[in-house]
mmCIF file with all atom_site columns, C-alpha atoms in Angstrom:
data_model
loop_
_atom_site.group_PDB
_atom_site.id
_atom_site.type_symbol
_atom_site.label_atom_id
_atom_site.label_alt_id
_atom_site.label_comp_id
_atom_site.label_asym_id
_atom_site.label_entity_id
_atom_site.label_seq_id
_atom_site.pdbx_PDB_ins_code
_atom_site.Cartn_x
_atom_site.Cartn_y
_atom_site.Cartn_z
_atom_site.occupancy
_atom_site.B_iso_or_equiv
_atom_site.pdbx_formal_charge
_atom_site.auth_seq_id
_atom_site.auth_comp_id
_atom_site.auth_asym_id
_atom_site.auth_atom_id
_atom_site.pdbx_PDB_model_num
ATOM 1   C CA . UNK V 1 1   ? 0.000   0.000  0.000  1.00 80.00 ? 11  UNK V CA 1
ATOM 2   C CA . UNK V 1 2   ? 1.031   3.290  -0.975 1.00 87.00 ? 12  UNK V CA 1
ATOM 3   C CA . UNK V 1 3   ? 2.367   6.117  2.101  1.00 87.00 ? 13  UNK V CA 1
ATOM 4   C CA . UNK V 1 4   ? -0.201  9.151  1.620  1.00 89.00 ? 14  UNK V CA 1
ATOM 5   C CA . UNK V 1 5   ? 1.540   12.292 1.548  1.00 87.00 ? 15  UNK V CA 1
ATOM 6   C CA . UNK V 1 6   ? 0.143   13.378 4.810  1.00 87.00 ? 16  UNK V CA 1
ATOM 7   C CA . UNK V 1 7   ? 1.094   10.193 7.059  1.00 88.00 ? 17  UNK V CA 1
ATOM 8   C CA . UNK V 1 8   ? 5.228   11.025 5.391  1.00 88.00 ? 18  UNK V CA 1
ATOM 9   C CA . UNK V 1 9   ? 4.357   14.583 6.472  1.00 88.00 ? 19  UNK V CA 1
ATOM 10  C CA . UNK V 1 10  ? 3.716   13.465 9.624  1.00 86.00 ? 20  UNK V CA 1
ATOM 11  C CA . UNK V 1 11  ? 6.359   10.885 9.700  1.00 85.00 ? 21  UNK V CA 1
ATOM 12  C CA . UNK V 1 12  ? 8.975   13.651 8.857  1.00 84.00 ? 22  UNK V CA 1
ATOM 13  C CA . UNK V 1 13  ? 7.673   16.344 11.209 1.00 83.00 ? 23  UNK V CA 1
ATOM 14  C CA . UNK V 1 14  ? 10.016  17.912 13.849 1.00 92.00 ? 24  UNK V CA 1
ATOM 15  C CA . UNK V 1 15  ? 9.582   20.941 15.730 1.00 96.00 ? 25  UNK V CA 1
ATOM 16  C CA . UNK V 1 16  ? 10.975  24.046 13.882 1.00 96.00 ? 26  UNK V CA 1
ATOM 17  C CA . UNK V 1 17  ? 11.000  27.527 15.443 1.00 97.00 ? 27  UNK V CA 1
ATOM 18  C CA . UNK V 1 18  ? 11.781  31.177 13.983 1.00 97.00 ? 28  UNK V CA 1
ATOM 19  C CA . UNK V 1 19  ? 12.730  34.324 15.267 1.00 98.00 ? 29  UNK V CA 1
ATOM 20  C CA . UNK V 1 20  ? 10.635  35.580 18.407 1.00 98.00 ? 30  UNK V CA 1
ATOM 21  C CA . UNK V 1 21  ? 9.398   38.867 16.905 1.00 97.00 ? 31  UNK V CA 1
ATOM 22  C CA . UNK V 1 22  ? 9.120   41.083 20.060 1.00 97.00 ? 32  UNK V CA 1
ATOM 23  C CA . UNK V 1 23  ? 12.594  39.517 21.798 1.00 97.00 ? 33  UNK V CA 1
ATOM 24  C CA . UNK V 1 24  ? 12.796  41.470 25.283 1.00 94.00 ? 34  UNK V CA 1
ATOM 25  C CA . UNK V 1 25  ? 8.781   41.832 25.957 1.00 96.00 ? 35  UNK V CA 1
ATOM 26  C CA . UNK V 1 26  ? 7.417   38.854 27.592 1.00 97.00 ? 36  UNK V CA 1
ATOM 27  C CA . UNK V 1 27  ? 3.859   37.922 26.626 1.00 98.00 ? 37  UNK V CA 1
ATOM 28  C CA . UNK V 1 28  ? 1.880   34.569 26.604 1.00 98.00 ? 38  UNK V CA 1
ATOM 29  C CA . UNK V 1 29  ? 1.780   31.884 23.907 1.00 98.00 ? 39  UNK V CA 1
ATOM 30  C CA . UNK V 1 30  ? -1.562  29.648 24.291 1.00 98.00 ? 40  UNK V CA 1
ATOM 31  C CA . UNK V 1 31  ? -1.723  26.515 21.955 1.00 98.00 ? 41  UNK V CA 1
ATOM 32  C CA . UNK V 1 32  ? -4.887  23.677 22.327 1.00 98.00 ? 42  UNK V CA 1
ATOM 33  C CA . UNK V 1 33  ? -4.246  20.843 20.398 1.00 98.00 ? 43  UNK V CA 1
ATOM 34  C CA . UNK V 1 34  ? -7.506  19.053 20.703 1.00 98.00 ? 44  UNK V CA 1
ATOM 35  C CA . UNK V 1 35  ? -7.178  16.021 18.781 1.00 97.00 ? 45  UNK V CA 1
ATOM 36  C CA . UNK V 1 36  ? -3.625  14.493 20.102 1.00 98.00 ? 46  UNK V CA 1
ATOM 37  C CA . UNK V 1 37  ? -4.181  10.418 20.267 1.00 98.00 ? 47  UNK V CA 1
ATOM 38  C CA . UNK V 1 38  ? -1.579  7.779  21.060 1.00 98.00 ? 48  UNK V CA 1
ATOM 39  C CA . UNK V 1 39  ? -2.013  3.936  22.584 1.00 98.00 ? 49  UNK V CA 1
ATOM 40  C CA . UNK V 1 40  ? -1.777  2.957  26.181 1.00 96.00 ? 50  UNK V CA 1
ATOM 41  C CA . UNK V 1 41  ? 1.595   0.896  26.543 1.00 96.00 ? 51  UNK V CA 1
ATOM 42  C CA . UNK V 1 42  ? -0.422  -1.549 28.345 1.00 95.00 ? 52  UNK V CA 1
ATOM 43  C CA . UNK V 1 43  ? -3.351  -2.460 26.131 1.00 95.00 ? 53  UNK V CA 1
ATOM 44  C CA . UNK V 1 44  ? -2.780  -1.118 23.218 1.00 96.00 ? 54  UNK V CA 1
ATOM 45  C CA . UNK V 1 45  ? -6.559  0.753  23.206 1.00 94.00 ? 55  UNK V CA 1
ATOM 46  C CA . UNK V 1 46  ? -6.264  4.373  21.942 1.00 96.00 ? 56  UNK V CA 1
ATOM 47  C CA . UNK V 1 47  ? -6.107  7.381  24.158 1.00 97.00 ? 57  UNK V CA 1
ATOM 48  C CA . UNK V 1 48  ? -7.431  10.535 23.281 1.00 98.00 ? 58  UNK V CA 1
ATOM 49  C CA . UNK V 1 49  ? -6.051  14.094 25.077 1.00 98.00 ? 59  UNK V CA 1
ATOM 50  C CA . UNK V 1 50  ? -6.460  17.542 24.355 1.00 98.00 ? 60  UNK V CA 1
ATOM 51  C CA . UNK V 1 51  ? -2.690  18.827 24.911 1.00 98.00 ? 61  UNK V CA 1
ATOM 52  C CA . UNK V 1 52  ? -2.335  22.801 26.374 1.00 98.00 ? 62  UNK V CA 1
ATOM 53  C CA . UNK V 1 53  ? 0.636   24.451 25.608 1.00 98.00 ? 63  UNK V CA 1
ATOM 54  C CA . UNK V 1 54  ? 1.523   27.978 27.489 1.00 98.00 ? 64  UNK V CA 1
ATOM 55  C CA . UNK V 1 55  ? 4.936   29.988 27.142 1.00 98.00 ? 65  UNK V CA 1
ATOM 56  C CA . UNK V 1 56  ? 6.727   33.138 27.569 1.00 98.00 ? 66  UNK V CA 1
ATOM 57  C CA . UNK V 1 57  ? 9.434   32.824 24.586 1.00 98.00 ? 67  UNK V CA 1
ATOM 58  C CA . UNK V 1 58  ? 12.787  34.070 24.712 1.00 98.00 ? 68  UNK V CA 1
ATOM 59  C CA . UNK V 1 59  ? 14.838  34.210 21.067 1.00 98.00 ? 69  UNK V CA 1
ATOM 60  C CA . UNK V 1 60  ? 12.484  31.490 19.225 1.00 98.00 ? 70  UNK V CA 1
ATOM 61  C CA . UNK V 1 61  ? 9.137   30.942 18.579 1.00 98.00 ? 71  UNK V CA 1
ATOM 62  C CA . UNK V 1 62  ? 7.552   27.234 17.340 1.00 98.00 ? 72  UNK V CA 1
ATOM 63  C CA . UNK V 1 63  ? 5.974   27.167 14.175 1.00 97.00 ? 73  UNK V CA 1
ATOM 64  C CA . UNK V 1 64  ? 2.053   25.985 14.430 1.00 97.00 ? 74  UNK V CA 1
ATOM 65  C CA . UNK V 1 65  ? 2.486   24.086 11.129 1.00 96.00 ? 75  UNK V CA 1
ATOM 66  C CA . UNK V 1 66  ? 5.420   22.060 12.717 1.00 96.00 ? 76  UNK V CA 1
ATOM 67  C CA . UNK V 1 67  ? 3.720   21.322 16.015 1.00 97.00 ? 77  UNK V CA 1
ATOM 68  C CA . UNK V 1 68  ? 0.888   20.228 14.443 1.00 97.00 ? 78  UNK V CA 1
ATOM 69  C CA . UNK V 1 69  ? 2.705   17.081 12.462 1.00 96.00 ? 79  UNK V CA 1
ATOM 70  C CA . UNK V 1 70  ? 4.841   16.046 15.477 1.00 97.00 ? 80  UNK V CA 1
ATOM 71  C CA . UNK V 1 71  ? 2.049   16.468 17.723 1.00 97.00 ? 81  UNK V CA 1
ATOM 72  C CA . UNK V 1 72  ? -0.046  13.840 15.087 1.00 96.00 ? 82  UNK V CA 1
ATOM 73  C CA . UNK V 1 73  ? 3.524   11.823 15.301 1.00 96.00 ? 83  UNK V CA 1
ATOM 74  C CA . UNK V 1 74  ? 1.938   10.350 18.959 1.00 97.00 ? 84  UNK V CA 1
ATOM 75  C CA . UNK V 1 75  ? -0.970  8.987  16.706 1.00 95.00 ? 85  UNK V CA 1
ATOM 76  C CA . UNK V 1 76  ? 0.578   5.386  16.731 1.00 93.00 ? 86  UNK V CA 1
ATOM 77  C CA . UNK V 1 77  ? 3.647   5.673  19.869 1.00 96.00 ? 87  UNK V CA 1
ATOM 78  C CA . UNK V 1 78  ? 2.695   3.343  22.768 1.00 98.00 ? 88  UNK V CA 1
ATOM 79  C CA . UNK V 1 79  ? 3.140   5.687  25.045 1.00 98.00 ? 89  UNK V CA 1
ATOM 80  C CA . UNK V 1 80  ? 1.637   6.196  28.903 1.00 97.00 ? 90  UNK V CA 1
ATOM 81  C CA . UNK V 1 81  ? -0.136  9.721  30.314 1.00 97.00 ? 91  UNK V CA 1
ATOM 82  C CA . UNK V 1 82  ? 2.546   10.824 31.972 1.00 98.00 ? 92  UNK V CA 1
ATOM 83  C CA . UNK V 1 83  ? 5.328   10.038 29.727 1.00 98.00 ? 93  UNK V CA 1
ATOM 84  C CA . UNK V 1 84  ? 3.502   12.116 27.126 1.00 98.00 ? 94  UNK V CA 1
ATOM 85  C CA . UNK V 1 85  ? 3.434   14.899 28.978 1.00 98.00 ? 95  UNK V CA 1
ATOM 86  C CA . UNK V 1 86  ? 6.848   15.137 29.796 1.00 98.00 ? 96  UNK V CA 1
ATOM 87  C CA . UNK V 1 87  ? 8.552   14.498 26.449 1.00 98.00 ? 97  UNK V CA 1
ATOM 88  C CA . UNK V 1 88  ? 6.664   17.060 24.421 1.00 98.00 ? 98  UNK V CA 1
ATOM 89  C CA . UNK V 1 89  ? 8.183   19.403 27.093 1.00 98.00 ? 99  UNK V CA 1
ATOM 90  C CA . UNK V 1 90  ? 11.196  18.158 26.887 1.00 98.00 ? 100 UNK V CA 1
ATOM 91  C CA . UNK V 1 91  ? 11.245  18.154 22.970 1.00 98.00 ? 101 UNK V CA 1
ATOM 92  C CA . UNK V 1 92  ? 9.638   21.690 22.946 1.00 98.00 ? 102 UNK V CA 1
ATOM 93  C CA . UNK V 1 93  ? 12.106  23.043 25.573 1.00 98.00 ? 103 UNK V CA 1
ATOM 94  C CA . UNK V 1 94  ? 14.971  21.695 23.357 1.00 97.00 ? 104 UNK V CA 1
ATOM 95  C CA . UNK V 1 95  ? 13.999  23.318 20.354 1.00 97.00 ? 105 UNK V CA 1
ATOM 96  C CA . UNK V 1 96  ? 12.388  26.721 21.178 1.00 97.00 ? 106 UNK V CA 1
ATOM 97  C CA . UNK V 1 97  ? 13.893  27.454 25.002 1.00 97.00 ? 107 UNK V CA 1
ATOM 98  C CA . UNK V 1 98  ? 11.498  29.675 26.425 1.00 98.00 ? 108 UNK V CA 1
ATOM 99  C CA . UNK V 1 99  ? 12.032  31.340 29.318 1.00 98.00 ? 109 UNK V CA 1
ATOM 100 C CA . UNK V 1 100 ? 9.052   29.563 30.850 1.00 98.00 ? 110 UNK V CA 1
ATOM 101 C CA . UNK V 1 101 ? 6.549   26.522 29.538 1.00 98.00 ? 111 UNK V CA 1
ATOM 102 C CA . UNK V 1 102 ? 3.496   24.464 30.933 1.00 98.00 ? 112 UNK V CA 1
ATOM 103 C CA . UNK V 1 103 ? 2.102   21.258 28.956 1.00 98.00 ? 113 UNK V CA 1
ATOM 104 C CA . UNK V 1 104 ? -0.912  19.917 30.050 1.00 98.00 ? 114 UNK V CA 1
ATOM 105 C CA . UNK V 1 105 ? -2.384  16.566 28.847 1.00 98.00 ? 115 UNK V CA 1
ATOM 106 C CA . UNK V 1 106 ? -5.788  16.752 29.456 1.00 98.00 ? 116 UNK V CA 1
ATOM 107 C CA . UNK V 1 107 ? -6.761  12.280 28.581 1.00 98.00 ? 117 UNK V CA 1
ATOM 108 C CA . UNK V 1 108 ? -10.383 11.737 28.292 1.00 97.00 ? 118 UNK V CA 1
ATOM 109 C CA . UNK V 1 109 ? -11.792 9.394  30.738 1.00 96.00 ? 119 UNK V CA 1
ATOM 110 C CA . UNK V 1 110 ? -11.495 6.218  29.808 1.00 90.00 ? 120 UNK V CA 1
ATOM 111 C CA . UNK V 1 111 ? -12.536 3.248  32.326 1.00 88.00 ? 121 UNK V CA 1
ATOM 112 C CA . UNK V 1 112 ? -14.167 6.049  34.426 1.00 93.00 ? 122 UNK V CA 1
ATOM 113 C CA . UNK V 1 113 ? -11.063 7.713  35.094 1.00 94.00 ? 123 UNK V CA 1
ATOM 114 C CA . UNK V 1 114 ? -9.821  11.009 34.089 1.00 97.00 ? 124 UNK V CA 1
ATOM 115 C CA . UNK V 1 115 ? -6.220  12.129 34.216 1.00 97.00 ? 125 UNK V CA 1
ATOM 116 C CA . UNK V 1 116 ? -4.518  15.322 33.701 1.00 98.00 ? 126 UNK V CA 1
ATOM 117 C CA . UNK V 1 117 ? -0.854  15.702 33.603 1.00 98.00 ? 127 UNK V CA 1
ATOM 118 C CA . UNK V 1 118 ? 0.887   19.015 33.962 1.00 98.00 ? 128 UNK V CA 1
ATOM 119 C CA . UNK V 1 119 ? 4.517   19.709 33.836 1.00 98.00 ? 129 UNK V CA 1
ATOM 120 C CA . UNK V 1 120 ? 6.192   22.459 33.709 1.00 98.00 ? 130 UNK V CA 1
ATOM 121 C CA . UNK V 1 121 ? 9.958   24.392 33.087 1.00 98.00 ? 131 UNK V CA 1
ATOM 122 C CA . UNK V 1 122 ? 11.905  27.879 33.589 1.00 97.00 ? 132 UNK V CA 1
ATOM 123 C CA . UNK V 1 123 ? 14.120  29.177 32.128 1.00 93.00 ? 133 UNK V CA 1
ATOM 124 C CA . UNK V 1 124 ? 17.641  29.389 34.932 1.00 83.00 ? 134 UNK V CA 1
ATOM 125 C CA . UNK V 1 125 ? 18.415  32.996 34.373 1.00 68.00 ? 135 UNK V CA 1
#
């Protein structure tokens, strides 16, 4: 079977920033990414989160195009709740180093439970 174009986009998507427009002033980023899915490590069922991304940014800004495909990168990653949450700040701090960032996974309930995970980083000045 042939690769659609948009599963190699999304294959081939990394995080890519540019140049913070208004360096110096700090101001709020808000990104929802409502449709973020992945599988539970443990089962293998799908899991379904809306992911919240909040920064101040220093030098770089991410690109919404780029976010988008490595966010839809998770789609098929065996990956738990918490893990989630913590690499997409670790990936995202790597690449754009704001001065501060929050990622929240917001996972809807699944087995009547609902999780949120929320992890956070600043900038040592």
């Amino acid at each position: 079977m042939e690769i659609k174009y948009g599963e190699r986009n999304i294959a081939e998507g990394q995080l890519i920033t540019f140049p913070n427009p208004r360096v110096g002033r700090r101001y709020n980023i808000d990104i929802t990414l409502p449709e973020f899915t992945c599988k539970c490590p443990f089962s293998g069922y799908p899991d379904f989160a809306t992911i919240h991304i909040t920064y101040i940014p220093d030098e770089r800004v991410v690109e919404l195009k780029a976010l988008k495909l490595y966010i839809n990168n998770y789609r098929d990653r065996y990956i738990s709740h918490e893990e989630t949450a913590n690499q997409i700040l670790d990936d995202f701090v790597a690449v754009c180093d704001p001065l501060e960032v929050v990622v929240k996974a917001d996972f809807a309930p699944r087995g009547n439970v609902h999780m949120i995970v929320e992890v956070q980083h600043k900038k040592h000045q």
